[in-house]
C-alpha positions as a Markdown table, in Angstrom:
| # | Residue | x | y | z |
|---|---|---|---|---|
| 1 | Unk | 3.6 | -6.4 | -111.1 |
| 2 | Unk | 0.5 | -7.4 | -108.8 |
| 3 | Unk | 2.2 | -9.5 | -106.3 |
| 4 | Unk | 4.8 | -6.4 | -105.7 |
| 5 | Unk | 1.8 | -3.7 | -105.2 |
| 6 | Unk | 0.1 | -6.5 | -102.8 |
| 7 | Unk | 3.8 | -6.4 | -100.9 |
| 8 | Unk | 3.9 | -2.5 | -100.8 |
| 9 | Unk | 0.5 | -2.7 | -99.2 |
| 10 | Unk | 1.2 | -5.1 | -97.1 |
| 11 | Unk | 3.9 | -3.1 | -95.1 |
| 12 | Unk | 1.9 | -0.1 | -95.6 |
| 13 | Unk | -1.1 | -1.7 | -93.2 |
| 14 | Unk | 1.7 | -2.7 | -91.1 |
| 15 | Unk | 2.7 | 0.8 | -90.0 |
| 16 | Unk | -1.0 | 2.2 | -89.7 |
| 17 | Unk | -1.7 | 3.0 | -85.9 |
| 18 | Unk | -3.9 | 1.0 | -83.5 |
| 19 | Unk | -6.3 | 2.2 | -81.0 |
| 20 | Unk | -3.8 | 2.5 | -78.7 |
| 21 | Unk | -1.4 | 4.7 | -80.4 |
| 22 | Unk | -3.9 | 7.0 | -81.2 |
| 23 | Unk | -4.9 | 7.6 | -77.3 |
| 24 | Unk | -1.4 | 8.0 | -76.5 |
| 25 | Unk | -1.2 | 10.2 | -79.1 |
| 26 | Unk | -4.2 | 12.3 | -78.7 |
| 27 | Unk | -3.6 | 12.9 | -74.9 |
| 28 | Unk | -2.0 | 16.0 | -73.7 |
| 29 | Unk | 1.6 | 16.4 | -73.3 |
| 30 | Unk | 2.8 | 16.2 | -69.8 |
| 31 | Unk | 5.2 | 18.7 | -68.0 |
| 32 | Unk | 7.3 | 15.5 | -67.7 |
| 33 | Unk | 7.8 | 15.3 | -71.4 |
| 34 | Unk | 8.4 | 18.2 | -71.9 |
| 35 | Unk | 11.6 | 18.7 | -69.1 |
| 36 | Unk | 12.6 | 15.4 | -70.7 |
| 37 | Unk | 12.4 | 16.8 | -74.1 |
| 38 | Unk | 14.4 | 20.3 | -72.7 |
| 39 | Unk | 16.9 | 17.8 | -71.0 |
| 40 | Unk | 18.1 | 16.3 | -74.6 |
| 41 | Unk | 18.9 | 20.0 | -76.3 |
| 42 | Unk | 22.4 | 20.7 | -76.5 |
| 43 | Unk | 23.3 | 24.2 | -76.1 |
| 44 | Unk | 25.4 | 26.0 | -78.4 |
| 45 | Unk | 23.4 | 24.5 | -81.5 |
| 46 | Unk | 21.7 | 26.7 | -84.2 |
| 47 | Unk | 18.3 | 27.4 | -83.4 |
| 48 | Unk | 15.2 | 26.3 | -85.5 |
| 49 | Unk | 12.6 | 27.9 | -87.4 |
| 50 | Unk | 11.5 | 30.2 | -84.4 |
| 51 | Unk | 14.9 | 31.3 | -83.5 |
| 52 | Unk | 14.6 | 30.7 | -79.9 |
| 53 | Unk | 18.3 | 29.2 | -79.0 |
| 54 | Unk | 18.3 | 26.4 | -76.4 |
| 55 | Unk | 19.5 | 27.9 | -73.2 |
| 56 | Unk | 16.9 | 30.7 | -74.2 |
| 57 | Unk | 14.2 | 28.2 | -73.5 |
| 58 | Unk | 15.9 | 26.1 | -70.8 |
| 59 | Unk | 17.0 | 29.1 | -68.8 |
| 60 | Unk | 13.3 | 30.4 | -68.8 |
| 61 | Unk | 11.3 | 27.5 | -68.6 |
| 62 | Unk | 9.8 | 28.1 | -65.3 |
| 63 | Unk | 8.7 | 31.4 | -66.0 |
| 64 | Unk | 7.4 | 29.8 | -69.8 |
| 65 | Unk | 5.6 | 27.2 | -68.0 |
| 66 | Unk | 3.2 | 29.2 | -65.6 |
Protein backbone atom coordinates (compact mmCIF):
# COMPACT_ATOMS: atom_id res chain seq x y z
CA UNK A 1 0.00 0.00 0.00
CA UNK A 2 3.14 2.36 0.66
CA UNK A 3 4.89 1.96 -2.56
CA UNK A 4 1.44 2.91 -4.43
CA UNK A 5 0.89 6.32 -2.24
CA UNK A 6 4.87 6.93 -3.02
CA UNK A 7 3.61 6.48 -6.90
CA UNK A 8 0.54 8.84 -6.59
CA UNK A 9 2.99 11.29 -5.16
CA UNK A 10 5.32 10.90 -7.41
CA UNK A 11 3.10 12.12 -10.42
CA UNK A 12 1.60 14.54 -8.29
CA UNK A 13 5.19 16.55 -7.95
CA UNK A 14 5.35 15.95 -11.53
CA UNK A 15 2.48 18.29 -12.45
CA UNK A 16 3.32 21.13 -9.81
CA UNK A 17 4.51 24.39 -11.70
CA UNK A 18 8.04 25.77 -12.02
CA UNK A 19 9.18 29.22 -11.77
CA UNK A 20 8.56 29.68 -15.11
CA UNK A 21 5.01 28.76 -15.37
CA UNK A 22 4.11 30.88 -12.72
CA UNK A 23 5.57 34.16 -14.46
CA UNK A 24 3.77 33.22 -17.54
CA UNK A 25 1.00 32.82 -15.64
CA UNK A 26 1.03 35.71 -13.43
CA UNK A 27 1.58 38.27 -16.33
CA UNK A 28 -1.16 40.09 -17.89
CA UNK A 29 -3.12 38.95 -20.66
CA UNK A 30 -2.21 40.46 -23.94
CA UNK A 31 -4.75 42.00 -26.57
CA UNK A 32 -3.19 39.19 -28.74
CA UNK A 33 -4.60 36.46 -26.63
CA UNK A 34 -7.36 37.64 -26.31
CA UNK A 35 -8.33 38.24 -30.47
CA UNK A 36 -6.82 34.67 -30.58
CA UNK A 37 -9.02 33.42 -27.94
CA UNK A 38 -12.31 35.51 -29.85
CA UNK A 39 -10.90 33.83 -33.15
CA UNK A 40 -11.63 30.10 -31.78
CA UNK A 41 -15.58 30.84 -30.74
CA UNK A 42 -17.94 29.44 -33.09
CA UNK A 43 -20.95 31.40 -33.45
CA UNK A 44 -24.30 30.01 -33.19
CA UNK A 45 -23.29 28.09 -29.89
CA UNK A 46 -25.12 28.41 -26.57
CA UNK A 47 -23.76 31.04 -24.53
CA UNK A 48 -22.08 30.49 -20.99
CA UNK A 49 -22.77 31.44 -17.54
CA UNK A 50 -22.95 35.32 -18.48
CA UNK A 51 -25.13 34.95 -21.40
CA UNK A 52 -23.22 36.97 -23.67
CA UNK A 53 -23.51 34.94 -27.16
CA UNK A 54 -20.37 34.86 -29.34
CA UNK A 55 -20.97 37.31 -32.11
CA UNK A 56 -22.19 39.57 -29.18
CA UNK A 57 -18.66 39.85 -28.06
CA UNK A 58 -16.93 39.46 -31.41
CA UNK A 59 -19.03 42.04 -33.14
CA UNK A 60 -18.23 44.54 -30.23
CA UNK A 61 -14.90 43.87 -29.37
CA UNK A 62 -13.43 47.12 -30.42
CA UNK A 63 -15.79 49.17 -28.67
CA UNK A 64 -15.26 46.43 -25.36
CA UNK A 65 -11.69 46.85 -25.68
CA UNK A 66 -11.18 50.76 -25.24
Amino acid sequence: MNDMSNKNIDKIHDNTSNSETNDILDSPITENEIQQALSTQHNGKSSGPDQIPAEIIKASYTFIRS
